[in-house]
Amino acid sequence: RVVAVIMVGGPTKGTRFRPLSLNVPKPLFPLAGQPMVHHPISACRRIPNLAQIYLIGFYEEREFALYVSSISNELRIPVRYLREDKPHGSAGGLYSFRDYIMEDGPSHIVLLNCDVCSSFPLPDMLEAHKKYGGMGTLLVNKVSAESANQFGELVADPETNELLHYTEKPETFVSDLINCGVYIFTPNIFSAIEDVLKQKKDRANLRRVSSFEALQSATKALPADFVRLDQDILSPLAGKKELYTYQTLDFWEQIKTPGMSLRCSGLYLSQFRRTSPHLLASGDGKRTATIVGDVYIHPSAKVHPTSKIGPNVSISANARVGAGARLINCIILDDVEIMGEGDHNAKLGITILGEAVDVEDEVVVVNSIVLPNKTLNVSVQEEIIL
Ligand code: GDD
């Protein structure tokens, strides 16, 4: 059996995403009309013998309660949110819930970062992992040499795919092959984390001998129970025939900024063309808006038939789009109202509107991010409206 774990982080993480995640935790921000975390969850469903999906984070329990209960019912797979009392790091967080994760006696654990956008080729990756016979397999991707330093850079054996060398966000270039934040592990990962925890404790005890060093470590070091998957586990285990790589040839992006969420929304919308065409607005029928390219419209949204929507537009629940409105490249959150009555037009291009924002007649919004609960009665371009 297989158990999937998605690391969702918490409110102190994801600050670069801030203007968008004021009302909603980042993992629930809509991409292609579905919460960000919904995309890896539905990818997990394709794994044979999947017993459970856990989301581990340090957001308040109530922020996820509604979502996990509705998604469990929809997918008919138990999805549970497990809350850390404080951040333990990506490996420490996993370790702190090992008893839950091991409850079903899984042979494999699929571990995913929630802030990546991918087609998540999990069944193929699992097959490859079984053939390699190691403790873990990482999904990897080739990126441009200039952007590689935002990620874990790695070297893999071209024949065996073994992970030979791993450096997290190095200052000098190592490789354009990077870690995608998607892993398959055997339960041995818990012993590997335990070893690191033991070493950390031993070192902390040794340091107590020297008061000067103790002072230094108290100001600089991370807590003794904080373990990072990348630096503390992947780096030391590289080249030991424990870790292997599986390269994705499909789309992959990291979602750290509001601008990236728009791009990723578009990538998921185009994936829907292959996987869930019923979720895309078709625009046929006389009483619907003109649809251009890939568009998602929530069933409860009201979109005027004279408006023109797309490409890459996602419209969330209870939003209202008025007559003659023109929307391109945008994410419209819950309860947003975009007016445009009579001969007037409201136009949006490459824009993200926060919850319950009103855009009035003849207002043009281009390349902007608008925080929740604002009314726009003048046009804006290249602005963040706080
Ligand atoms: N529950 C929990 N607790 N989740 C955490 C914690 C924690 O203490 N710390 C991080 N996370 C979650 C984040 O929400 C994110 O989904 C994932 O773990 C990784 O976050 P970071 O450790 O901050 O790393 P990163 O996102 O900067 O980079 C990682 O992902 C890249 C791919 O997107 C690294 O693994 C890179 O090597 C990799 O390229």
PDB file of N, CA, C and O in Angstrom, residues 294-333:
ATOM      1  N   ASP A 294      -8.339  28.687 -23.127  1.00  0.00           N
ATOM      2  CA  ASP A 294      -8.681  27.902 -21.933  1.00  0.00           C
ATOM      3  C   ASP A 294      -9.235  28.793 -20.818  1.00  0.00           C
ATOM      4  O   ASP A 294      -8.562  29.708 -20.357  1.00  0.00           O
ATOM      5  N   VAL A 295     -10.470  28.492 -20.404  1.00  0.00           N
ATOM      6  CA  VAL A 295     -11.156  29.314 -19.400  1.00  0.00           C
ATOM      7  C   VAL A 295     -11.890  28.398 -18.429  1.00  0.00           C
ATOM      8  O   VAL A 295     -12.509  27.415 -18.830  1.00  0.00           O
ATOM      9  N   TYR A 296     -11.810  28.729 -17.131  1.00  0.00           N
ATOM     10  CA  TYR A 296     -12.623  28.029 -16.127  1.00  0.00           C
ATOM     11  C   TYR A 296     -13.617  29.018 -15.531  1.00  0.00           C
ATOM     12  O   TYR A 296     -13.224  30.136 -15.148  1.00  0.00           O
ATOM     13  N   ILE A 297     -14.890  28.641 -15.458  1.00  0.00           N
ATOM     14  CA  ILE A 297     -15.894  29.494 -14.805  1.00  0.00           C
ATOM     15  C   ILE A 297     -16.648  28.650 -13.782  1.00  0.00           C
ATOM     16  O   ILE A 297     -17.239  27.615 -14.130  1.00  0.00           O
ATOM     17  N   HIS A 298     -16.610  29.047 -12.510  1.00  0.00           N
ATOM     18  CA  HIS A 298     -17.326  28.309 -11.469  1.00  0.00           C
ATOM     19  C   HIS A 298     -18.834  28.351 -11.764  1.00  0.00           C
ATOM     20  O   HIS A 298     -19.339  29.391 -12.196  1.00  0.00           O
ATOM     21  N   PRO A 299     -19.529  27.239 -11.530  1.00  0.00           N
ATOM     22  CA  PRO A 299     -20.968  27.196 -11.850  1.00  0.00           C
ATOM     23  C   PRO A 299     -21.783  28.315 -11.182  1.00  0.00           C
ATOM     24  O   PRO A 299     -22.825  28.727 -11.728  1.00  0.00           O
ATOM     25  N   SER A 300     -21.338  28.816 -10.027  1.00  0.00           N
ATOM     26  CA  SER A 300     -22.129  29.848  -9.347  1.00  0.00           C
ATOM     27  C   SER A 300     -21.788  31.263  -9.825  1.00  0.00           C
ATOM     28  O   SER A 300     -22.428  32.228  -9.406  1.00  0.00           O
ATOM     29  N   ALA A 301     -20.789  31.417 -10.693  1.00  0.00           N
ATOM     30  CA  ALA A 301     -20.408  32.762 -11.180  1.00  0.00           C
ATOM     31  C   ALA A 301     -21.405  33.215 -12.244  1.00  0.00           C
ATOM     32  O   ALA A 301     -21.956  32.388 -12.979  1.00  0.00           O
ATOM     33  N   LYS A 302     -21.640  34.531 -12.289  1.00  0.00           N
ATOM     34  CA  LYS A 302     -22.562  35.058 -13.307  1.00  0.00           C
ATOM     35  C   LYS A 302     -21.747  35.879 -14.310  1.00  0.00           C
ATOM     36  O   LYS A 302     -21.201  36.918 -13.967  1.00  0.00           O
ATOM     37  N   VAL A 303     -21.706  35.389 -15.532  1.00  0.00           N
ATOM     38  CA  VAL A 303     -20.888  36.027 -16.563  1.00  0.00           C
ATOM     39  C   VAL A 303     -21.799  36.490 -17.688  1.00  0.00           C
ATOM     40  O   VAL A 303     -22.532  35.682 -18.287  1.00  0.00           O
ATOM     41  N   HIS A 304     -21.806  37.787 -17.982  1.00  0.00           N
ATOM     42  CA  HIS A 304     -22.743  38.343 -18.966  1.00  0.00           C
ATOM     43  C   HIS A 304     -22.443  37.814 -20.373  1.00  0.00           C
ATOM     44  O   HIS A 304     -21.278  37.735 -20.766  1.00  0.00           O
ATOM     45  N   PRO A 305     -23.511  37.470 -21.143  1.00  0.00           N
ATOM     46  CA  PRO A 305     -23.286  36.888 -22.477  1.00  0.00           C
ATOM     47  C   PRO A 305     -22.544  37.810 -23.449  1.00  0.00           C
ATOM     48  O   PRO A 305     -21.968  37.335 -24.426  1.00  0.00           O
ATOM     49  N   THR A 306     -22.535  39.127 -23.196  1.00  0.00           N
ATOM     50  CA  THR A 306     -21.807  40.014 -24.121  1.00  0.00           C
ATOM     51  C   THR A 306     -20.344  40.198 -23.714  1.00  0.00           C
ATOM     52  O   THR A 306     -19.627  40.959 -24.344  1.00  0.00           O
ATOM     53  N   SER A 307     -19.915  39.526 -22.666  1.00  0.00           N
ATOM     54  CA  SER A 307     -18.511  39.679 -22.269  1.00  0.00           C
ATOM     55  C   SER A 307     -17.648  38.707 -23.083  1.00  0.00           C
ATOM     56  O   SER A 307     -18.155  37.737 -23.659  1.00  0.00           O
ATOM     57  N   LYS A 308     -16.355  39.002 -23.122  1.00  0.00           N
ATOM     58  CA  LYS A 308     -15.417  38.143 -23.868  1.00  0.00           C
ATOM     59  C   LYS A 308     -14.324  37.711 -22.892  1.00  0.00           C
ATOM     60  O   LYS A 308     -13.643  38.549 -22.300  1.00  0.00           O
ATOM     61  N   ILE A 309     -14.175  36.395 -22.704  1.00  0.00           N
ATOM     62  CA  ILE A 309     -13.334  35.867 -21.625  1.00  0.00           C
ATOM     63  C   ILE A 309     -12.254  34.948 -22.186  1.00  0.00           C
ATOM     64  O   ILE A 309     -12.566  34.011 -22.911  1.00  0.00           O
ATOM     65  N   GLY A 310     -10.982  35.198 -21.808  1.00  0.00           N
ATOM     66  CA  GLY A 310      -9.887  34.297 -22.168  1.00  0.00           C
ATOM     67  C   GLY A 310      -8.921  34.960 -23.133  1.00  0.00           C
ATOM     68  O   GLY A 310      -9.174  36.070 -23.594  1.00  0.00           O
ATOM     69  N   PRO A 311      -7.775  34.325 -23.375  1.00  0.00           N
ATOM     70  CA  PRO A 311      -7.349  33.039 -22.805  1.00  0.00           C
ATOM     71  C   PRO A 311      -6.800  33.162 -21.383  1.00  0.00           C
ATOM     72  O   PRO A 311      -6.575  34.270 -20.911  1.00  0.00           O
ATOM     73  N   ASN A 312      -6.577  32.007 -20.753  1.00  0.00           N
ATOM     74  CA  ASN A 312      -6.074  31.864 -19.384  1.00  0.00           C
ATOM     75  C   ASN A 312      -6.840  32.715 -18.376  1.00  0.00           C
ATOM     76  O   ASN A 312      -6.281  33.608 -17.755  1.00  0.00           O
ATOM     77  N   VAL A 313      -8.104  32.426 -18.214  1.00  0.00           N
ATOM     78  CA  VAL A 313      -8.905  33.115 -17.204  1.00  0.00           C
ATOM     79  C   VAL A 313      -9.565  32.069 -16.316  1.00  0.00           C
ATOM     80  O   VAL A 313     -10.040  31.042 -16.800  1.00  0.00           O
ATOM     81  N   SER A 314      -9.546  32.330 -15.005  1.00  0.00           N
ATOM     82  CA  SER A 314     -10.260  31.445 -14.089  1.00  0.00           C
ATOM     83  C   SER A 314     -11.142  32.306 -13.188  1.00  0.00           C
ATOM     84  O   SER A 314     -10.675  33.277 -12.590  1.00  0.00           O
ATOM     85  N   ILE A 315     -12.421  32.007 -13.146  1.00  0.00           N
ATOM     86  CA  ILE A 315     -13.400  32.824 -12.418  1.00  0.00           C
ATOM     87  C   ILE A 315     -13.991  31.988 -11.291  1.00  0.00           C
ATOM     88  O   ILE A 315     -14.581  30.932 -11.534  1.00  0.00           O
ATOM     89  N   SER A 316     -13.815  32.457 -10.034  1.00  0.00           N
ATOM     90  CA  SER A 316     -14.211  31.655  -8.865  1.00  0.00           C
ATOM     91  C   SER A 316     -15.685  31.866  -8.487  1.00  0.00           C
ATOM     92  O   SER A 316     -16.408  32.633  -9.135  1.00  0.00           O
ATOM     93  N   ALA A 317     -16.076  31.232  -7.391  1.00  0.00           N
ATOM     94  CA  ALA A 317     -17.476  31.182  -6.968  1.00  0.00           C
ATOM     95  C   ALA A 317     -18.084  32.569  -6.756  1.00  0.00           C
ATOM     96  O   ALA A 317     -17.431  33.475  -6.227  1.00  0.00           O
ATOM     97  N   ASN A 318     -19.316  32.732  -7.171  1.00  0.00           N
ATOM     98  CA  ASN A 318     -20.125  33.937  -6.924  1.00  0.00           C
ATOM     99  C   ASN A 318     -19.549  35.226  -7.503  1.00  0.00           C
ATOM    100  O   ASN A 318     -19.977  36.309  -7.116  1.00  0.00           O
ATOM    101  N   ALA A 319     -18.585  35.139  -8.409  1.00  0.00           N
ATOM    102  CA  ALA A 319     -18.087  36.353  -9.064  1.00  0.00           C
ATOM    103  C   ALA A 319     -19.128  36.798 -10.091  1.00  0.00           C
ATOM    104  O   ALA A 319     -19.916  35.989 -10.585  1.00  0.00           O
ATOM    105  N   ARG A 320     -19.153  38.106 -10.351  1.00  0.00           N
ATOM    106  CA  ARG A 320     -20.087  38.625 -11.364  1.00  0.00           C
ATOM    107  C   ARG A 320     -19.308  39.435 -12.395  1.00  0.00           C
ATOM    108  O   ARG A 320     -18.559  40.342 -12.038  1.00  0.00           O
ATOM    109  N   VAL A 321     -19.494  39.097 -13.658  1.00  0.00           N
ATOM    110  CA  VAL A 321     -18.797  39.798 -14.731  1.00  0.00           C
ATOM    111  C   VAL A 321     -19.864  40.448 -15.610  1.00  0.00           C
ATOM    112  O   VAL A 321     -20.728  39.763 -16.161  1.00  0.00           O
ATOM    113  N   GLY A 322     -19.807  41.784 -15.719  1.00  0.00           N
ATOM    114  CA  GLY A 322     -20.872  42.534 -16.375  1.00  0.00           C
ATOM    115  C   GLY A 322     -20.764  42.568 -17.891  1.00  0.00           C
ATOM    116  O   GLY A 322     -19.839  42.022 -18.484  1.00  0.00           O
ATOM    117  N   ALA A 323     -21.743  43.270 -18.496  1.00  0.00           N
ATOM    118  CA  ALA A 323     -21.838  43.337 -19.955  1.00  0.00           C
ATOM    119  C   ALA A 323     -20.590  43.962 -20.563  1.00  0.00           C
ATOM    120  O   ALA A 323     -20.056  44.931 -20.039  1.00  0.00           O
ATOM    121  N   GLY A 324     -20.134  43.408 -21.667  1.00  0.00           N
ATOM    122  CA  GLY A 324     -19.022  43.982 -22.421  1.00  0.00           C
ATOM    123  C   GLY A 324     -17.669  43.878 -21.755  1.00  0.00           C
ATOM    124  O   GLY A 324     -16.693  44.422 -22.264  1.00  0.00           O
ATOM    125  N   ALA A 325     -17.590  43.186 -20.637  1.00  0.00           N
ATOM    126  CA  ALA A 325     -16.283  43.079 -19.960  1.00  0.00           C
ATOM    127  C   ALA A 325     -15.342  42.220 -20.799  1.00  0.00           C
ATOM    128  O   ALA A 325     -15.766  41.282 -21.472  1.00  0.00           O
ATOM    129  N   ARG A 326     -14.052  42.552 -20.785  1.00  0.00           N
ATOM    130  CA  ARG A 326     -13.054  41.803 -21.549  1.00  0.00           C
ATOM    131  C   ARG A 326     -11.979  41.323 -20.584  1.00  0.00           C
ATOM    132  O   ARG A 326     -11.269  42.136 -19.981  1.00  0.00           O
ATOM    133  N   LEU A 327     -11.862  40.035 -20.376  1.00  0.00           N
ATOM    134  CA  LEU A 327     -10.900  39.498 -19.409  1.00  0.00           C
ATOM    135  C   LEU A 327      -9.864  38.630 -20.108  1.00  0.00           C
ATOM    136  O   LEU A 327     -10.214  37.717 -20.852  1.00  0.00           O
ATOM    137  N   ILE A 328      -8.586  38.920 -19.866  1.00  0.00           N
ATOM    138  CA  ILE A 328      -7.489  38.136 -20.450  1.00  0.00           C
ATOM    139  C   ILE A 328      -6.501  37.833 -19.333  1.00  0.00           C
ATOM    140  O   ILE A 328      -6.174  38.718 -18.552  1.00  0.00           O
ATOM    141  N   ASN A 329      -5.986  36.577 -19.265  1.00  0.00           N
ATOM    142  CA  ASN A 329      -4.894  36.259 -18.351  1.00  0.00           C
ATOM    143  C   ASN A 329      -5.169  36.693 -16.922  1.00  0.00           C
ATOM    144  O   ASN A 329      -4.435  37.502 -16.374  1.00  0.00           O
ATOM    145  N   CYS A 330      -6.211  36.220 -16.312  1.00  0.00           N
ATOM    146  CA  CYS A 330      -6.440  36.636 -14.926  1.00  0.00           C
ATOM    147  C   CYS A 330      -7.107  35.566 -14.077  1.00  0.00           C
ATOM    148  O   CYS A 330      -7.665  34.592 -14.576  1.00  0.00           O
ATOM    149  N   ILE A 331      -6.978  35.789 -12.766  1.00  0.00           N
ATOM    150  CA  ILE A 331      -7.628  34.919 -11.780  1.00  0.00           C
ATOM    151  C   ILE A 331      -8.591  35.815 -11.016  1.00  0.00           C
ATOM    152  O   ILE A 331      -8.179  36.797 -10.397  1.00  0.00           O
ATOM    153  N   ILE A 332      -9.883  35.524 -11.078  1.00  0.00           N
ATOM    154  CA  ILE A 332     -10.887  36.320 -10.379  1.00  0.00           C
ATOM    155  C   ILE A 332     -11.327  35.515  -9.160  1.00  0.00           C
ATOM    156  O   ILE A 332     -11.837  34.405  -9.305  1.00  0.00           O
ATOM    157  N   LEU A 333     -11.108  36.062  -7.962  1.00  0.00           N
ATOM    158  CA  LEU A 333     -11.422  35.305  -6.739  1.00  0.00           C
ATOM    159  C   LEU A 333     -12.908  35.409  -6.384  1.00  0.00           C
ATOM    160  O   LEU A 333     -13.663  36.149  -7.015  1.00  0.00           O
TER     161      LEU A 333
END
